[in-house]
Coordinates of C-alpha atoms in Angstrom, one line a residue:
M1 CA 114.9 -84.0 -66.3
F2 CA 116.4 -82.9 -63.0
K3 CA 116.5 -86.6 -61.8
S4 CA 118.9 -87.4 -64.6
I5 CA 122.6 -87.3 -63.8
S6 CA 123.5 -86.4 -67.4
S7 CA 121.0 -83.5 -67.4
K8 CA 122.4 -82.3 -64.1
L9 CA 125.9 -82.4 -65.4
I10 CA 125.1 -80.7 -68.6
I11 CA 123.1 -77.9 -66.9
S12 CA 125.8 -77.5 -64.3
F13 CA 128.5 -77.4 -66.9
F14 CA 126.5 -74.8 -69.0
T15 CA 125.8 -72.7 -65.9
A16 CA 129.4 -72.8 -64.8
S17 CA 130.5 -71.8 -68.3
I18 CA 128.1 -68.8 -68.3
L19 CA 129.2 -67.7 -64.9
V20 CA 132.9 -67.9 -65.6
L21 CA 132.6 -66.2 -69.0
F22 CA 130.4 -63.4 -67.7
A23 CA 132.7 -63.0 -64.7
L24 CA 135.6 -62.7 -67.1
S25 CA 133.7 -60.3 -69.2
T26 CA 132.8 -58.1 -66.2
V27 CA 136.5 -58.1 -65.1
T28 CA 137.6 -57.2 -68.6
L29 CA 135.1 -54.3 -68.8
Y30 CA 136.0 -53.0 -65.4
S31 CA 139.7 -53.2 -66.3
L32 CA 139.1 -51.3 -69.5
K33 CA 137.1 -48.6 -67.8
H34 CA 139.7 -48.3 -65.1
H35 CA 142.4 -48.0 -67.7
F36 CA 140.6 -45.1 -69.4
F37 CA 140.1 -43.4 -66.1
Q38 CA 143.8 -43.8 -65.1
Q39 CA 144.9 -42.6 -68.6
D40 CA 142.7 -39.5 -68.3
K41 CA 144.0 -38.8 -64.8
Y42 CA 147.6 -39.2 -65.8
N43 CA 147.2 -36.8 -68.8
S44 CA 145.4 -34.3 -66.6
E45 CA 148.1 -34.5 -63.9
Q46 CA 150.8 -33.9 -66.5
K47 CA 149.1 -30.9 -67.9
F48 CA 148.5 -29.5 -64.4
K49 CA 152.2 -29.9 -63.6
T50 CA 152.9 -27.7 -66.7
I51 CA 150.4 -25.1 -65.5
N52 CA 151.8 -25.2 -62.0
L53 CA 155.3 -24.5 -63.3
L54 CA 154.1 -21.6 -65.3
Q55 CA 152.2 -20.3 -62.3
L56 CA 148.8 -18.8 -62.4
Q57 CA 149.9 -15.2 -63.0
D58 CA 147.7 -12.5 -64.5
D59 CA 149.2 -13.1 -67.9
F60 CA 148.8 -16.9 -67.9
I61 CA 145.2 -16.8 -69.2
A62 CA 146.2 -14.3 -71.8
K63 CA 149.1 -16.4 -73.0
Y64 CA 147.6 -19.9 -72.7
G65 CA 143.8 -19.5 -72.5
A66 CA 143.5 -19.9 -76.2
Y67 CA 145.4 -23.2 -76.1
F68 CA 142.8 -24.7 -73.7
E69 CA 139.9 -23.1 -75.7
L70 CA 141.0 -24.8 -78.9
G71 CA 142.2 -28.1 -77.4
E72 CA 140.3 -31.1 -76.1
T73 CA 141.1 -30.4 -72.4
K74 CA 138.7 -28.0 -70.7
F75 CA 139.9 -25.5 -68.2
W76 CA 138.2 -24.0 -65.2
L77 CA 139.7 -21.7 -62.6
I78 CA 138.0 -21.5 -59.3
K79 CA 138.8 -18.9 -56.6
E80 CA 136.9 -18.6 -53.3
G81 CA 134.2 -21.0 -54.6
R82 CA 133.5 -19.1 -57.8
V83 CA 134.5 -19.8 -61.4
T84 CA 136.7 -16.9 -62.4
Y85 CA 137.6 -18.3 -65.7
Q86 CA 136.6 -21.2 -68.0
T87 CA 137.5 -22.1 -71.6
Q88 CA 133.9 -23.2 -72.6
E89 CA 130.3 -22.6 -71.8
T90 CA 129.8 -25.9 -70.1
P91 CA 128.9 -25.2 -66.5
L92 CA 130.5 -27.2 -63.6
P93 CA 128.1 -29.3 -61.5
Q94 CA 127.3 -27.7 -58.1
P95 CA 128.9 -30.6 -56.1
F96 CA 132.2 -29.7 -57.7
L97 CA 131.9 -26.1 -56.7
I98 CA 130.6 -26.7 -53.2
N99 CA 132.6 -29.8 -52.1
Q100 CA 136.3 -28.9 -52.2
H101 CA 137.2 -32.5 -51.2
L102 CA 135.7 -33.9 -54.4
T103 CA 138.7 -34.6 -56.6
T104 CA 137.0 -36.2 -59.6
L105 CA 133.6 -36.3 -61.2
D106 CA 131.8 -37.6 -64.3
W107 CA 128.6 -35.8 -65.5
T108 CA 126.5 -35.4 -68.6
D109 CA 125.5 -32.2 -70.1
E110 CA 122.9 -32.6 -72.9
A111 CA 124.5 -35.2 -75.3
N112 CA 128.1 -34.9 -73.9
T113 CA 129.7 -36.7 -71.0
F114 CA 132.6 -35.1 -69.2
R115 CA 135.2 -36.2 -66.8
A116 CA 137.0 -33.6 -64.7
F117 CA 139.8 -33.6 -62.1
R118 CA 140.4 -31.1 -59.3
F119 CA 143.9 -29.8 -58.6
S120 CA 144.9 -27.4 -55.8
V121 CA 147.2 -24.5 -56.6
K122 CA 149.8 -24.4 -53.9
R123 CA 150.9 -20.8 -54.2
E124 CA 147.4 -19.4 -54.0
A125 CA 145.0 -20.2 -51.2
N126 CA 141.4 -21.4 -52.0
T127 CA 142.4 -21.5 -55.7
Y128 CA 141.7 -24.7 -57.8
V129 CA 142.2 -25.7 -61.3
I130 CA 139.6 -28.1 -62.9
L131 CA 140.8 -30.0 -66.0
G132 CA 138.2 -32.0 -67.9
I133 CA 137.7 -33.9 -71.1
N134 CA 134.8 -35.1 -73.2
I135 CA 134.6 -38.9 -72.8
N136 CA 131.9 -39.6 -75.4
H137 CA 134.4 -41.5 -77.6
Q138 CA 135.3 -43.7 -74.6
L139 CA 131.6 -44.5 -73.8
N140 CA 130.9 -45.3 -77.5
F141 CA 133.8 -47.7 -77.5
L142 CA 132.8 -49.3 -74.2
N143 CA 129.2 -49.7 -75.4
S144 CA 130.3 -51.4 -78.6
F145 CA 132.8 -53.5 -76.8
T146 CA 130.2 -54.5 -74.3
A147 CA 127.8 -55.7 -77.0
V148 CA 130.5 -57.7 -78.8
L149 CA 131.6 -59.2 -75.4
F150 CA 128.0 -60.1 -74.5
W151 CA 127.3 -61.9 -77.8
T152 CA 130.7 -63.6 -77.8
T153 CA 130.2 -64.8 -74.2
L154 CA 126.7 -66.1 -75.0
F155 CA 128.0 -67.9 -78.1
A156 CA 130.9 -69.3 -76.2
S157 CA 128.5 -70.5 -73.5
I158 CA 126.4 -72.3 -76.0
V159 CA 129.4 -74.0 -77.5
S160 CA 130.6 -74.9 -74.1
G161 CA 127.2 -76.4 -73.3
F162 CA 127.3 -78.5 -76.5
L163 CA 130.8 -79.7 -75.8
G164 CA 129.7 -80.5 -72.2
W165 CA 126.8 -82.6 -73.6
L166 CA 129.2 -84.5 -75.8
I167 CA 131.6 -85.0 -72.9
V168 CA 128.9 -86.2 -70.6
K169 CA 127.4 -88.5 -73.2
R170 CA 130.8 -90.1 -73.8
G171 CA 131.5 -90.2 -70.1
M172 CA 128.2 -92.0 -69.3
L173 CA 129.0 -94.8 -71.8
P174 CA 130.4 -97.1 -69.1
V175 CA 127.2 -96.6 -67.1
K176 CA 125.2 -97.6 -70.1
Q177 CA 127.4 -100.6 -70.5
L178 CA 126.9 -101.6 -66.9
E179 CA 123.1 -101.1 -67.3
G180 CA 123.1 -103.4 -70.4
H181 CA 125.0 -106.0 -68.4
L182 CA 122.5 -105.8 -65.5
Q183 CA 119.6 -106.1 -67.9
K184 CA 120.9 -109.5 -69.0
I185 CA 120.8 -110.9 -65.5
S186 CA 118.0 -113.2 -64.6
T187 CA 117.4 -116.2 -62.3
N188 CA 118.9 -118.4 -65.0
R189 CA 121.9 -116.2 -65.7
L190 CA 123.3 -115.3 -62.3
D191 CA 126.8 -116.4 -63.4
L192 CA 127.4 -113.3 -65.4
R193 CA 130.4 -111.2 -64.1
L194 CA 132.2 -108.1 -65.2
D195 CA 135.9 -107.3 -65.1
P196 CA 136.2 -104.1 -62.9
K197 CA 139.4 -103.2 -64.8
L198 CA 137.3 -102.5 -68.0
F199 CA 135.6 -99.6 -66.2
P200 CA 136.8 -96.2 -64.9
N201 CA 138.1 -96.0 -61.3
E202 CA 134.8 -94.4 -60.2
L203 CA 132.8 -97.4 -61.3
Q204 CA 135.2 -100.2 -60.4
Q205 CA 134.0 -100.4 -56.8
L206 CA 130.3 -100.5 -58.0
V207 CA 131.2 -103.3 -60.4
T208 CA 132.9 -105.2 -57.6
V209 CA 129.9 -104.8 -55.3
S210 CA 127.6 -105.9 -58.2
N211 CA 129.7 -109.0 -58.8
D212 CA 129.7 -109.8 -55.0
M213 CA 126.0 -109.3 -54.9
L214 CA 125.5 -111.7 -57.9
S215 CA 127.7 -114.3 -56.2
R216 CA 125.6 -114.1 -53.0
L217 CA 122.4 -114.3 -55.0
E218 CA 123.7 -117.3 -57.0
H219 CA 124.6 -119.0 -53.8
E220 CA 121.2 -118.2 -52.2
F221 CA 119.3 -119.5 -55.3
E222 CA 121.3 -122.7 -55.2
R223 CA 120.5 -123.1 -51.5
L224 CA 116.9 -122.3 -52.2
S225 CA 116.8 -125.0 -54.9
E226 CA 118.4 -127.4 -52.6
F227 CA 116.0 -126.4 -49.8
S228 CA 113.0 -127.1 -52.1
S229 CA 114.5 -130.5 -53.0
D230 CA 115.2 -131.2 -49.3
I231 CA 111.8 -130.3 -48.0
A232 CA 110.1 -132.2 -50.9
H233 CA 112.2 -135.3 -49.9
E234 CA 111.4 -134.9 -46.2
L235 CA 107.7 -134.6 -46.8
R236 CA 107.6 -137.2 -49.5
T237 CA 109.2 -140.0 -47.5
P238 CA 106.7 -140.3 -44.6
I239 CA 103.8 -139.7 -47.0
S240 CA 105.1 -142.5 -49.4
N241 CA 105.5 -144.8 -46.4
M242 CA 101.9 -144.1 -45.3
M243 CA 100.5 -144.6 -48.8
T244 CA 102.5 -147.8 -49.3
Q245 CA 101.4 -149.2 -45.9
T246 CA 97.8 -148.3 -46.5
Q247 CA 97.8 -149.9 -50.0
V248 CA 99.2 -153.1 -48.5
M249 CA 96.6 -153.1 -45.7
L250 CA 93.8 -152.6 -48.2
A251 CA 95.0 -155.3 -50.5
K252 CA 93.2 -158.0 -48.5
P253 CA 91.2 -158.2 -45.2
R254 CA 93.3 -157.9 -42.1
N255 CA 92.8 -158.8 -38.4
T256 CA 92.4 -156.2 -35.7
E257 CA 96.1 -156.4 -34.5
E258 CA 97.4 -155.8 -38.0
Y259 CA 95.2 -152.7 -38.4
R260 CA 96.4 -151.5 -35.0
E261 CA 100.1 -151.9 -36.0
S262 CA 99.4 -150.1 -39.3
L263 CA 97.7 -147.2 -37.4
I264 CA 100.6 -147.0 -35.0
S265 CA 103.1 -146.8 -37.9
T266 CA 101.0 -144.2 -39.6
M267 CA 100.9 -142.2 -36.4
E268 CA 104.7 -142.3 -36.2
E269 CA 105.0 -140.9 -39.7
L270 CA 102.4 -138.2 -39.0
S271 CA 104.3 -137.3 -35.8
R272 CA 107.4 -136.9 -38.0
L273 CA 105.6 -134.7 -40.4
A274 CA 104.1 -132.6 -37.6
K275 CA 107.6 -132.1 -36.1
I276 CA 109.0 -131.0 -39.4
I277 CA 106.2 -128.5 -40.0
T278 CA 106.4 -127.3 -36.4
D279 CA 110.2 -126.8 -36.7
M280 CA 109.8 -124.9 -40.0
L281 CA 107.2 -122.6 -38.5
Y282 CA 109.6 -122.0 -35.6
L283 CA 112.4 -121.1 -37.9
A284 CA 110.1 -118.8 -39.9
K285 CA 109.1 -117.0 -36.7
S286 CA 112.7 -116.6 -35.5
E287 CA 113.8 -115.2 -38.9
H288 CA 111.0 -112.5 -38.7
N289 CA 111.7 -111.8 -34.9
L290 CA 108.3 -113.1 -33.9
L291 CA 109.5 -115.4 -31.1
Q292 CA 108.5 -114.1 -27.6
I293 CA 111.5 -114.4 -25.2
A294 CA 110.8 -114.7 -21.5
N295 CA 113.8 -113.0 -19.9
V296 CA 114.6 -114.6 -16.6
D297 CA 117.8 -115.5 -14.7
I298 CA 118.8 -119.1 -15.5
A299 CA 121.3 -121.2 -13.7
L300 CA 122.7 -123.2 -16.6
Y301 CA 124.0 -126.1 -14.6
D302 CA 120.5 -126.9 -13.3
L303 CA 119.0 -126.4 -16.7
L304 CA 121.4 -128.7 -18.5
E305 CA 121.5 -131.4 -15.8
G306 CA 118.1 -132.7 -17.0
I307 CA 119.3 -132.7 -20.6
V308 CA 122.3 -134.8 -19.6
E309 CA 120.1 -137.3 -17.7
Y310 CA 117.7 -137.6 -20.7
Y311 CA 120.4 -138.2 -23.4
E312 CA 122.3 -140.6 -21.2
L313 CA 119.4 -143.0 -21.7
A314 CA 119.4 -142.2 -25.4
G315 CA 123.1 -143.0 -25.6
E316 CA 123.0 -146.3 -23.8
E317 CA 122.8 -148.2 -27.2
K318 CA 126.2 -146.8 -28.1
A319 CA 127.5 -147.0 -24.5
L320 CA 128.1 -143.3 -24.4
T321 CA 129.0 -141.3 -21.3
L322 CA 127.8 -137.7 -20.9
T323 CA 129.6 -135.3 -18.5
L324 CA 128.6 -131.8 -17.4
S325 CA 131.0 -129.2 -15.9
G326 CA 131.0 -125.5 -15.0
D327 CA 128.2 -123.2 -14.1
A328 CA 127.0 -119.7 -14.9
T329 CA 123.9 -117.6 -14.8
V330 CA 122.4 -115.9 -17.9
N331 CA 119.3 -114.0 -18.7
G332 CA 117.0 -115.5 -21.3
D333 CA 114.2 -117.9 -22.1
R334 CA 114.5 -121.2 -20.3
E335 CA 112.7 -123.5 -22.7
M336 CA 114.4 -122.0 -25.8
L337 CA 117.9 -122.4 -24.4
K338 CA 117.0 -125.9 -23.2
R339 CA 115.9 -126.7 -26.8
A340 CA 119.0 -125.2 -28.4
V341 CA 121.4 -127.1 -26.1
G342 CA 119.3 -130.3 -26.4
N343 CA 119.6 -130.1 -30.2
L344 CA 123.4 -129.8 -29.9
V345 CA 123.6 -132.8 -27.5
S346 CA 121.2 -134.8 -29.7
N347 CA 123.4 -134.1 -32.7
A348 CA 126.5 -135.2 -30.7
V349 CA 124.8 -138.4 -29.6
R350 CA 123.8 -139.2 -33.2
H351 CA 127.3 -138.8 -34.6
S352 CA 129.5 -140.0 -31.8
D353 CA 131.5 -143.1 -32.0
P354 CA 130.5 -145.9 -29.6
N355 CA 132.0 -146.1 -26.1
E356 CA 133.0 -142.5 -26.2
T357 CA 132.4 -139.5 -23.8
I358 CA 130.3 -136.5 -24.7
S359 CA 131.4 -133.6 -22.6
I360 CA 129.2 -130.5 -22.0
S361 CA 131.1 -127.6 -20.4
I362 CA 129.9 -124.2 -19.2
N363 CA 132.6 -121.5 -19.5
N364 CA 132.7 -117.9 -18.4
L365 CA 134.3 -115.8 -21.2
G366 CA 134.4 -112.2 -20.0
S367 CA 131.1 -110.7 -21.0
E368 CA 129.8 -114.0 -22.6
V369 CA 128.9 -117.5 -21.4
E370 CA 129.8 -120.4 -23.6
V371 CA 128.2 -123.8 -23.6
A372 CA 130.5 -126.2 -25.5
V373 CA 129.4 -129.7 -26.6
R374 CA 132.3 -132.0 -27.5
N375 CA 132.0 -135.4 -29.1
V376 CA 134.4 -137.9 -30.7
G377 CA 133.4 -139.1 -34.1
E378 CA 133.9 -138.7 -37.8
T379 CA 135.7 -135.4 -38.7
I380 CA 133.6 -133.0 -40.6
S381 CA 135.3 -131.5 -43.6
H382 CA 136.0 -127.8 -43.5
S383 CA 134.1 -127.3 -46.7
H384 CA 130.9 -128.4 -44.9
L385 CA 131.3 -126.4 -41.7
P386 CA 129.9 -123.1 -43.0
Y387 CA 126.7 -124.8 -44.1
L388 CA 125.9 -127.0 -41.1
F389 CA 123.4 -124.5 -39.7
E390 CA 121.4 -124.2 -42.9
R391 CA 118.0 -125.9 -43.0
F392 CA 118.0 -129.6 -44.2
Y393 CA 121.7 -129.5 -44.8
R394 CA 123.5 -132.8 -44.3
V395 CA 127.1 -133.8 -44.8
D396 CA 125.8 -137.1 -46.1
K397 CA 124.0 -135.9 -49.3
A398 CA 122.9 -139.4 -50.2
R399 CA 121.0 -139.7 -46.8
M400 CA 122.3 -143.3 -46.5
H401 CA 121.9 -143.5 -42.7
R402 CA 118.2 -143.0 -42.4
A403 CA 118.0 -144.7 -39.1
T404 CA 120.1 -142.1 -37.4
A405 CA 119.4 -139.1 -39.5
G406 CA 117.2 -136.3 -38.4
A407 CA 115.2 -133.8 -40.4
G408 CA 118.2 -131.5 -40.7
L409 CA 116.5 -128.6 -38.8
G410 CA 118.0 -129.1 -35.3
L411 CA 121.2 -127.0 -35.8
A412 CA 119.3 -124.3 -37.7
I413 CA 116.9 -124.0 -34.8
A414 CA 119.7 -123.9 -32.3
R415 CA 121.4 -121.1 -34.1
S416 CA 118.2 -119.1 -34.4
I417 CA 117.6 -119.4 -30.6
A418 CA 121.2 -118.2 -30.0
R419 CA 120.7 -115.2 -32.2
C420 CA 117.4 -114.4 -30.5
H421 CA 119.5 -114.1 -27.4
H422 CA 122.1 -111.9 -29.2
G423 CA 124.6 -114.7 -29.4
D424 CA 125.7 -117.3 -31.9
I425 CA 126.9 -120.9 -32.4
T426 CA 130.3 -121.9 -33.9
V427 CA 131.7 -125.3 -34.8
T428 CA 135.2 -126.8 -35.1
S429 CA 136.1 -130.3 -36.2
S430 CA 139.5 -131.9 -36.4
N431 CA 141.2 -135.1 -35.5
H432 CA 137.8 -136.8 -35.0
V433 CA 136.8 -134.3 -32.3
T434 CA 133.8 -132.0 -33.1
V435 CA 132.9 -129.1 -30.8
F436 CA 129.8 -127.0 -31.0
S437 CA 130.0 -123.8 -29.0
L438 CA 126.9 -121.8 -28.1
S439 CA 127.7 -118.3 -26.7
I440 CA 125.3 -115.7 -25.4
P441 CA 125.9 -112.4 -23.5
K442 CA 125.7 -112.6 -19.7

């Protein structure tokens, strides 16, 4: 029950109502008691003023004693710590006789409760007048009023708790509506969205976050579906080639040279499959931070010089020229960085126009080092740029250029290596110039 927001709100509302109502009742009772006390004090002060004016002469008691004996106000005259006169048999408590600084006192004698006030007679030293009244009627009223106030407060608290329950139940309806909406969501219905304006201000941000989350999930499911299709295609093609070639070879007897050529072709397809599987395992390890990085100081110019020499040979068919400029030293894994830049250069060679120059520049950018690979070729649309580093993603969805197309994992691996080194890769493409920039901290 205490894990429910509704229950917590109802209990909190009920508790707050009880505390406020009981506090109000306490203040009311205290105010009423204080009012009675001040009223009694005022009446006693007024009567003492009259007594003081008449003076406490020898004939005062003879003239006015009967008045106090028959009236409600009780009169005690104290001289030198002794009661010299009193209008009734009720004895004064000892504290009142002993402590002259005690100005007021309430006490109970049998079934009666009295309240008395001490007044000092100015014209007579060590002489005091005690005026008291029976306050039984006040106590009876206060007891009755307290009982009524208690039951009224309790009833009001119960009513407040019930109203709080209704308010909370009504207030939680938007949450129930949001819950019902979320229950409708499944892998086949990720397109459901809610209008934040239909909800209270407190839930609008939650609805917005929920819509954003669904958009991300929808996109990721689409990419997962495309990934499944891509990987099936990548694995199916070499397997289909091997099956077709094997069926052709088995259709009739062949000579040794034909069998040898068939085995060589099969080995090439198997090598392609092995590379795809190895690259996928590499990506899986990088996503789960399982790659072991050998942190050593690396002179980038020396590292990339071998890559340039290798891909110059690969680019001879297109008459491409590769240039390398700049230098910097970074800390990282030599083989991993070599593979990342190699993938970027390989991608540039594959998509460059013939007779162009591929430039590789090493730039010092404050606390980072950037390796930029620039090539001239077909401009990549801005709609494709955010997805170039996803696995098996190709701008050419139809895969028409099989001769020059790779498996679609090179850029994904390059980015995973950059991020393992706390860096990243960005790409820009305009006016037939495409630049991939790998940046890592120095």
